[in-house]
PDB file of C-alpha atoms in Angstrom:
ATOM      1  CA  UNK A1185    -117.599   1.300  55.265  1.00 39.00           C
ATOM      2  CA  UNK A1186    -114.787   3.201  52.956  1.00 40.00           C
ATOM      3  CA  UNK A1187    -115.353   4.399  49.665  1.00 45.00           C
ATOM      4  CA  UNK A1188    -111.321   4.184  48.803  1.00 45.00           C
ATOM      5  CA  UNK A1189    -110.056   1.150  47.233  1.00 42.00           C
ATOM      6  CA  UNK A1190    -108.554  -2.001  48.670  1.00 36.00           C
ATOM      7  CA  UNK A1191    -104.822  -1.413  49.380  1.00 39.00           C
ATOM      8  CA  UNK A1192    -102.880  -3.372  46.328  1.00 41.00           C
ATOM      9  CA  UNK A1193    -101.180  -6.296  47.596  1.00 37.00           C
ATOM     10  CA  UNK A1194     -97.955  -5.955  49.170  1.00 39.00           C
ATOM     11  CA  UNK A1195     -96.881  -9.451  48.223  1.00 41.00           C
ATOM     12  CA  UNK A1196     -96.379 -11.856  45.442  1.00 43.00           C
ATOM     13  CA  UNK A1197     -97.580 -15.183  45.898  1.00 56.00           C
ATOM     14  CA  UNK A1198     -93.758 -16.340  45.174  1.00 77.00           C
ATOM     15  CA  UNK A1199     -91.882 -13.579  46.062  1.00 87.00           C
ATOM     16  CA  UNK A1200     -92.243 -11.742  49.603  1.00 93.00           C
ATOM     17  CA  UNK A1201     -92.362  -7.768  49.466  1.00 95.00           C
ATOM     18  CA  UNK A1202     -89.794  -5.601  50.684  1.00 97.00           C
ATOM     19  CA  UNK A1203     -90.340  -2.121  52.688  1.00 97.00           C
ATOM     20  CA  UNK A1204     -89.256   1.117  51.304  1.00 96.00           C
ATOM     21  CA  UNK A1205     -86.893   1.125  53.549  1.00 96.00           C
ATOM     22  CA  UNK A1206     -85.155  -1.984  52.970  1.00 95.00           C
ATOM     23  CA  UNK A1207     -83.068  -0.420  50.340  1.00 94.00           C
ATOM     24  CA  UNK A1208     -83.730   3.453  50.853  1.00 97.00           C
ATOM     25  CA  UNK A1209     -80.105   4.936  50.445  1.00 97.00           C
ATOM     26  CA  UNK A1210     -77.725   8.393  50.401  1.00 98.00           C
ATOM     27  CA  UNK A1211     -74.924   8.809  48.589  1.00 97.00           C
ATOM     28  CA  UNK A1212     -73.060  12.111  49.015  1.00 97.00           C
ATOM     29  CA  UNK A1213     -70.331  13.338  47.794  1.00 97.00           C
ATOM     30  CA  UNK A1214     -68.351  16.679  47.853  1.00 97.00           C
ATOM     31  CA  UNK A1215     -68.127  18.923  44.476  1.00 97.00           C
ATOM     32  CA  UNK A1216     -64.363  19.969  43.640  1.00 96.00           C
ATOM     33  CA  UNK A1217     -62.798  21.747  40.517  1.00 95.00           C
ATOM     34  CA  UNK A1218     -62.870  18.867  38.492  1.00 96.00           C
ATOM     35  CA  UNK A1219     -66.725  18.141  38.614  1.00 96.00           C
ATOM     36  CA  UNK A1220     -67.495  21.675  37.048  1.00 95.00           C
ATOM     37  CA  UNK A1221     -68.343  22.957  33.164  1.00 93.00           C
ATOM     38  CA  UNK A1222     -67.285  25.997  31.792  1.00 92.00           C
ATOM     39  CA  UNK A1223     -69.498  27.832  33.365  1.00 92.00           C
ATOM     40  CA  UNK A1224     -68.040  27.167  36.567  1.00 90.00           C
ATOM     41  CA  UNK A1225     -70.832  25.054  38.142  1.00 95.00           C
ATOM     42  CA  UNK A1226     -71.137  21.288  38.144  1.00 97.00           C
ATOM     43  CA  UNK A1227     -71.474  19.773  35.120  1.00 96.00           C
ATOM     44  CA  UNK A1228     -75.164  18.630  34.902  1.00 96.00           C
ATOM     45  CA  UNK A1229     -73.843  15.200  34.134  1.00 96.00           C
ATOM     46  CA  UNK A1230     -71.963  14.905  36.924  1.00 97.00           C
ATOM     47  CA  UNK A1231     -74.549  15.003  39.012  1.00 97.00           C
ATOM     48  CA  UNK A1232     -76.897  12.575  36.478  1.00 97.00           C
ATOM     49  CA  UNK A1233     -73.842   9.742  37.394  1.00 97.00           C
ATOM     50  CA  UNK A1234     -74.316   9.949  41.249  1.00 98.00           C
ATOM     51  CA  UNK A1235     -78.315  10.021  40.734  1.00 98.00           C
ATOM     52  CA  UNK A1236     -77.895   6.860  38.389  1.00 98.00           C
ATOM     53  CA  UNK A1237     -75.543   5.411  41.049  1.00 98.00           C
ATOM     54  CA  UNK A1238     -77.225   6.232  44.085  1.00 98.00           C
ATOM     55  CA  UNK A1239     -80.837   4.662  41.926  1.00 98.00           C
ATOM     56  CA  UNK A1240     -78.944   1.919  40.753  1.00 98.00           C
ATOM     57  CA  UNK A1241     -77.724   0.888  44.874  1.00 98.00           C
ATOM     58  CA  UNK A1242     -80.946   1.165  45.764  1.00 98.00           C
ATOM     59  CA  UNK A1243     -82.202  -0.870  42.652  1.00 98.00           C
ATOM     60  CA  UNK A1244     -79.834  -3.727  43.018  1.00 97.00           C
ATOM     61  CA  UNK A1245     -80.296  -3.908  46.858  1.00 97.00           C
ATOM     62  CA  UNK A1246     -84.167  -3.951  46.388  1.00 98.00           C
ATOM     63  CA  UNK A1247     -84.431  -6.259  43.817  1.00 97.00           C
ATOM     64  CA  UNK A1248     -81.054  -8.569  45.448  1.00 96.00           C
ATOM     65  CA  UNK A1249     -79.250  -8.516  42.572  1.00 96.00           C
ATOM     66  CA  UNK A1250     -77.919  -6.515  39.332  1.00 97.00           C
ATOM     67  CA  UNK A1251     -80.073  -4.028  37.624  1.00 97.00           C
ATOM     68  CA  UNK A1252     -79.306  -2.174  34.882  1.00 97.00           C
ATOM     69  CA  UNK A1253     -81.101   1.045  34.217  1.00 97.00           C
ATOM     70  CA  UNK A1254     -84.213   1.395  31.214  1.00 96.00           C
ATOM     71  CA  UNK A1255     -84.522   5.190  31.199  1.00 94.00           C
ATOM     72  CA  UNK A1256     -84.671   8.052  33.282  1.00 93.00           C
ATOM     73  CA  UNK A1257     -87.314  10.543  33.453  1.00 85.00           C
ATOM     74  CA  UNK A1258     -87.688  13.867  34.532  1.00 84.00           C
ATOM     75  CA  UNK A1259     -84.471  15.002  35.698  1.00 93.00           C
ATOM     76  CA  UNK A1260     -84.781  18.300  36.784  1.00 96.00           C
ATOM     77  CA  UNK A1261     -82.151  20.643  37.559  1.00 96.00           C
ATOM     78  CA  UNK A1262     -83.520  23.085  40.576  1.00 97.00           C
ATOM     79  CA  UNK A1263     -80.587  24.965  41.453  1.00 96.00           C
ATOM     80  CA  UNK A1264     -76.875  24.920  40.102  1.00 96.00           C
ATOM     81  CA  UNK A1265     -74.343  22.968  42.458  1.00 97.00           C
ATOM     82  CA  UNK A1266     -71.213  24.398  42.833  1.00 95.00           C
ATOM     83  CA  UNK A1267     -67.831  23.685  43.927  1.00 95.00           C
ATOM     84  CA  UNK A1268     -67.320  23.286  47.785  1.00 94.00           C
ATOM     85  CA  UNK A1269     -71.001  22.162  48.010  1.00 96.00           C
ATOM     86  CA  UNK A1270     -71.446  19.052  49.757  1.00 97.00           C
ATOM     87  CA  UNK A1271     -74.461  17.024  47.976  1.00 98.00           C
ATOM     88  CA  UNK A1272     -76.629  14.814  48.951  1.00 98.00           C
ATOM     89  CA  UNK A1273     -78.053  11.521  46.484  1.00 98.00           C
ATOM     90  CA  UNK A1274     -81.383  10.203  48.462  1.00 98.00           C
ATOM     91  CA  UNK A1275     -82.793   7.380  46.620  1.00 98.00           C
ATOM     92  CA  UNK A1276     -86.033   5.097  47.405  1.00 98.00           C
ATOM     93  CA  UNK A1277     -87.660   2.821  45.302  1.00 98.00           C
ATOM     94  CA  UNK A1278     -91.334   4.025  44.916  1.00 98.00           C
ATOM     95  CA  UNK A1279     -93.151   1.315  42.642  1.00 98.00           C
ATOM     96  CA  UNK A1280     -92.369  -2.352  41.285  1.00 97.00           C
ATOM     97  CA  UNK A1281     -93.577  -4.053  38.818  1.00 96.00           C
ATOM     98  CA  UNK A1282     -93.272  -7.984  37.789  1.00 96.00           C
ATOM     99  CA  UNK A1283     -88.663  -7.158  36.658  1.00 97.00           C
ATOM    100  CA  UNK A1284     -88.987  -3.410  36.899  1.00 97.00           C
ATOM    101  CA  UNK A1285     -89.139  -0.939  39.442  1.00 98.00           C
ATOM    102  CA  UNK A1286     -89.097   2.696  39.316  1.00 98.00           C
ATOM    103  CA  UNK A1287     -86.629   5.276  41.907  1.00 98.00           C
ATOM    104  CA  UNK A1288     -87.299   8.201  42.909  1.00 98.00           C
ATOM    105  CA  UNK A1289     -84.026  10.496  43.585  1.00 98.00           C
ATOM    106  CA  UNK A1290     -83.834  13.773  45.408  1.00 98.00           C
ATOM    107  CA  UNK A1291     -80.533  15.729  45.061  1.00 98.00           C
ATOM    108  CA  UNK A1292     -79.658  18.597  47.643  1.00 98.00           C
ATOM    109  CA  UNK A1293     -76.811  20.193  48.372  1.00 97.00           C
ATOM    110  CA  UNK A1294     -75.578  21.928  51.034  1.00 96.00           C
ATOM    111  CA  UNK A1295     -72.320  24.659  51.525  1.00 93.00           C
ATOM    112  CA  UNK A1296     -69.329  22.234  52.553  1.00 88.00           C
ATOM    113  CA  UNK A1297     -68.178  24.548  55.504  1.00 89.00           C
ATOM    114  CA  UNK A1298     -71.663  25.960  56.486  1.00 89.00           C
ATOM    115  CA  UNK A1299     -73.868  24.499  59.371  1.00 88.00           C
ATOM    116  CA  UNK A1300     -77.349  25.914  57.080  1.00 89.00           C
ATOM    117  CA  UNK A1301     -79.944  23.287  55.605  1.00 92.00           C
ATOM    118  CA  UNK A1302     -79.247  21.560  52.482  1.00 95.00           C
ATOM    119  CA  UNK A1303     -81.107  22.835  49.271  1.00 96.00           C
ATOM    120  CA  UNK A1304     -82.910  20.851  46.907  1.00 98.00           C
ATOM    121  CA  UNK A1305     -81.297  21.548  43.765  1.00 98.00           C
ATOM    122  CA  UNK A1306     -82.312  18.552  41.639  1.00 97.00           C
ATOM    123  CA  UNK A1307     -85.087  15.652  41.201  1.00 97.00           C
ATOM    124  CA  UNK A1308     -85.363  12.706  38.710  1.00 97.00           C
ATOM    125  CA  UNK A1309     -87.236   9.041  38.106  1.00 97.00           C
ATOM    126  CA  UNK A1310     -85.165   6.348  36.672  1.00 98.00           C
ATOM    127  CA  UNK A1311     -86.710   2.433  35.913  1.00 97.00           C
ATOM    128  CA  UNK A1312     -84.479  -0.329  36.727  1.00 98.00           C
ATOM    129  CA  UNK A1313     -84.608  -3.887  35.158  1.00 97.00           C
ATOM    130  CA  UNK A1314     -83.236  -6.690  37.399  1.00 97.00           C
ATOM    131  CA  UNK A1315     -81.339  -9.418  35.705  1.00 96.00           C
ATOM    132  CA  UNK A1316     -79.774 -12.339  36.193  1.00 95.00           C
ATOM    133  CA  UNK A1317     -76.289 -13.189  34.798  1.00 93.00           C
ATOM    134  CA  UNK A1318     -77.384 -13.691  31.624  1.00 94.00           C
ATOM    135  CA  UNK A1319     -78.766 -10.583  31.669  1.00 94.00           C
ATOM    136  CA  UNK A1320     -82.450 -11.721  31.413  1.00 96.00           C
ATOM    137  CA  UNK A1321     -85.324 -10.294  33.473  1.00 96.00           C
ATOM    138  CA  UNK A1322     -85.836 -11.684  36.649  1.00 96.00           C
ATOM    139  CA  UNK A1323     -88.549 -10.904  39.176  1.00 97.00           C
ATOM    140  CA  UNK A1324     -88.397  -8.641  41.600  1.00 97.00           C
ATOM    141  CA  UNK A1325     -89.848  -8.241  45.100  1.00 97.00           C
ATOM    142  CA  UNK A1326     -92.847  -5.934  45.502  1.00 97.00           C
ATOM    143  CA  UNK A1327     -92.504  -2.898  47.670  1.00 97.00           C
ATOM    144  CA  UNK A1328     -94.221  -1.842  50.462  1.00 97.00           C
ATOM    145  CA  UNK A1329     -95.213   1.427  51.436  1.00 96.00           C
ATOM    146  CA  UNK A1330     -94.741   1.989  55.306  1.00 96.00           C
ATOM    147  CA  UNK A1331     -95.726   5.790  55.060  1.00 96.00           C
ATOM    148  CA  UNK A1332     -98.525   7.847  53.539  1.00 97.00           C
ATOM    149  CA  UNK A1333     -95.892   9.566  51.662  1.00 96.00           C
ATOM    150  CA  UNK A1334     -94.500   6.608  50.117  1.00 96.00           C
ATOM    151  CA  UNK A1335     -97.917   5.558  48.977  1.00 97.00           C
ATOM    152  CA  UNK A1336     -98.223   8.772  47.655  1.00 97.00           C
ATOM    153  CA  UNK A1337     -95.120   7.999  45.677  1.00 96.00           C
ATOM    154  CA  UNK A1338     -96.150   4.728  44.032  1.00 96.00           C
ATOM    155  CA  UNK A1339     -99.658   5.928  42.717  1.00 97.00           C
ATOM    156  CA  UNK A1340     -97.527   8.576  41.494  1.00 96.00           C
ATOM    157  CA  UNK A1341     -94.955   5.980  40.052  1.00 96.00           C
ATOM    158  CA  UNK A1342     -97.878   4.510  38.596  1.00 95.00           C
ATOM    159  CA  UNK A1343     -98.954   7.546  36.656  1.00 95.00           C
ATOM    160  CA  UNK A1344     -96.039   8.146  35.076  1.00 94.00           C
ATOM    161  CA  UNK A1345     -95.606   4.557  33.950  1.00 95.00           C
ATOM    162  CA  UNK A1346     -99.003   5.069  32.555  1.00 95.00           C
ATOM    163  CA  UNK A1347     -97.750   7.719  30.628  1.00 94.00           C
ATOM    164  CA  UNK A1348     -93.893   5.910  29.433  1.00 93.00           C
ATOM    165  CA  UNK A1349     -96.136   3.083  27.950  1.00 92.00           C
ATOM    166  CA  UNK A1350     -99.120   5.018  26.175  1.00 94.00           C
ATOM    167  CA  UNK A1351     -96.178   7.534  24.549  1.00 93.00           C
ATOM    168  CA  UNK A1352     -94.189   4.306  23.441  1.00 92.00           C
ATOM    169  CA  UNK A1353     -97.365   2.852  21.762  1.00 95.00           C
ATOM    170  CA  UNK A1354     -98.066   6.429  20.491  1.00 96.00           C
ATOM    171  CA  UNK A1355     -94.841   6.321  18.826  1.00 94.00           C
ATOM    172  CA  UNK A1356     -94.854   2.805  17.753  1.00 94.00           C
ATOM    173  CA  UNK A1357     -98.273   3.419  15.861  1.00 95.00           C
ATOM    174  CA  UNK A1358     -96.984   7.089  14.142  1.00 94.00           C
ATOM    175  CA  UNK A1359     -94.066   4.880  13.172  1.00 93.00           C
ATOM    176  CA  UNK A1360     -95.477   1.739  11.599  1.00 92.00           C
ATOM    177  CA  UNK A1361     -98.420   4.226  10.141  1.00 92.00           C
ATOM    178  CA  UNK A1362     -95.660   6.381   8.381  1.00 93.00           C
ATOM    179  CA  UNK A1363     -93.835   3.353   7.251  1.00 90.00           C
ATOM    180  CA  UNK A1364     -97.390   1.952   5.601  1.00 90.00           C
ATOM    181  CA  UNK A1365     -97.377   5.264   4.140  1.00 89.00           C
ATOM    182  CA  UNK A1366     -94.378   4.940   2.356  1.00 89.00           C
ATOM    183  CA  UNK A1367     -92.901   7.670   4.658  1.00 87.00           C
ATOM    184  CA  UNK A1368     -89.070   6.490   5.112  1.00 80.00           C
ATOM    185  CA  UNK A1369     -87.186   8.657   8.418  1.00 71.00           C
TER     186      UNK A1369
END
């Protein structure tokens, strides 16, 4: 006998679940002159475009079909990139939930003409929405963990999700209480 919980199930009873790595992905892409800010390292939001494009791949391909990005959360900037550096966009999808799913991105980057391990040098979260072509929520599949790592992940996943929704109602409740105040922003 166990005292950890029952595994959550891995599928819907409509909807079959997809492994992690089913639509785990890289993107890469060199750095050159034009990617940088004027400090001379690349611009923050260039790298923010390939980890929403390497997310949203991995997004669509999970879910088999468009998905448009809900927000982004903690994207952390490790270690500037610069020009010449070859980086790396590695994207899984760690949790789903009934038309969302959340992706975890790792960014590293490694010297274009140097045979030495690549760096991490950035992280972030982003939640996808699949729709259909009306651009309505549709359901996606659930995901299933093949490694302790990716479980790891998703009760992760699920923390901060915890978190997006309890600071939303936070917000929502400041908000309508100011407003029943009288308190205009």
């Amino acid at each position: 006998m166990t005292d950890q919980a029952p595994a959550p199930p891995t599928e819907s009873p409509d909807i079959p679940g997809k492994p992690v790595s089913a639509s785990r992905t890289t993107l890469s892409h060199i750095m050159t002159h034009s990617d940088t800010n004027l400090l001379g390292t690349v611009h923050g939001g260039v790298i923010m475009k390939l980890v929403d494009d390497a997310a949203g791949a991995v997004a669509g391909r999970h879910s088999g079909g468009p998905a448009v990005t809900a927000s982004m959360d903690e994207m952390a900037f490790l270690e500037p990139v610069r020009v010449g550096d070859l980086v790396h966009v590695k994207a899984q999808v760690n949790w789903t939930g009934r038309t969302s799913m959340e992706v975890g991105v790792r960014v590293l980057a490694e010297r274009w003409n140097e045979s030495v391990p690549a760096t991490q040098v950035g992280s972030a979260y982003l939640v996808f929405a699949a729709v259909d072509a009306d651009g309505k929520p549709r359901r996606v599949p659930p995901v299933i963990s093949e490694s302790e790592r990716d479980r790891r992940r998703n009760q992760e996943a699920q923390i901060r999700r915890t978190h997006r929704l309890a600071r939303r109602r936070a917000i929502v409740e400041l908000r309508e209480k100011r407003a029943a105040e009288g308190i205009e922003d």
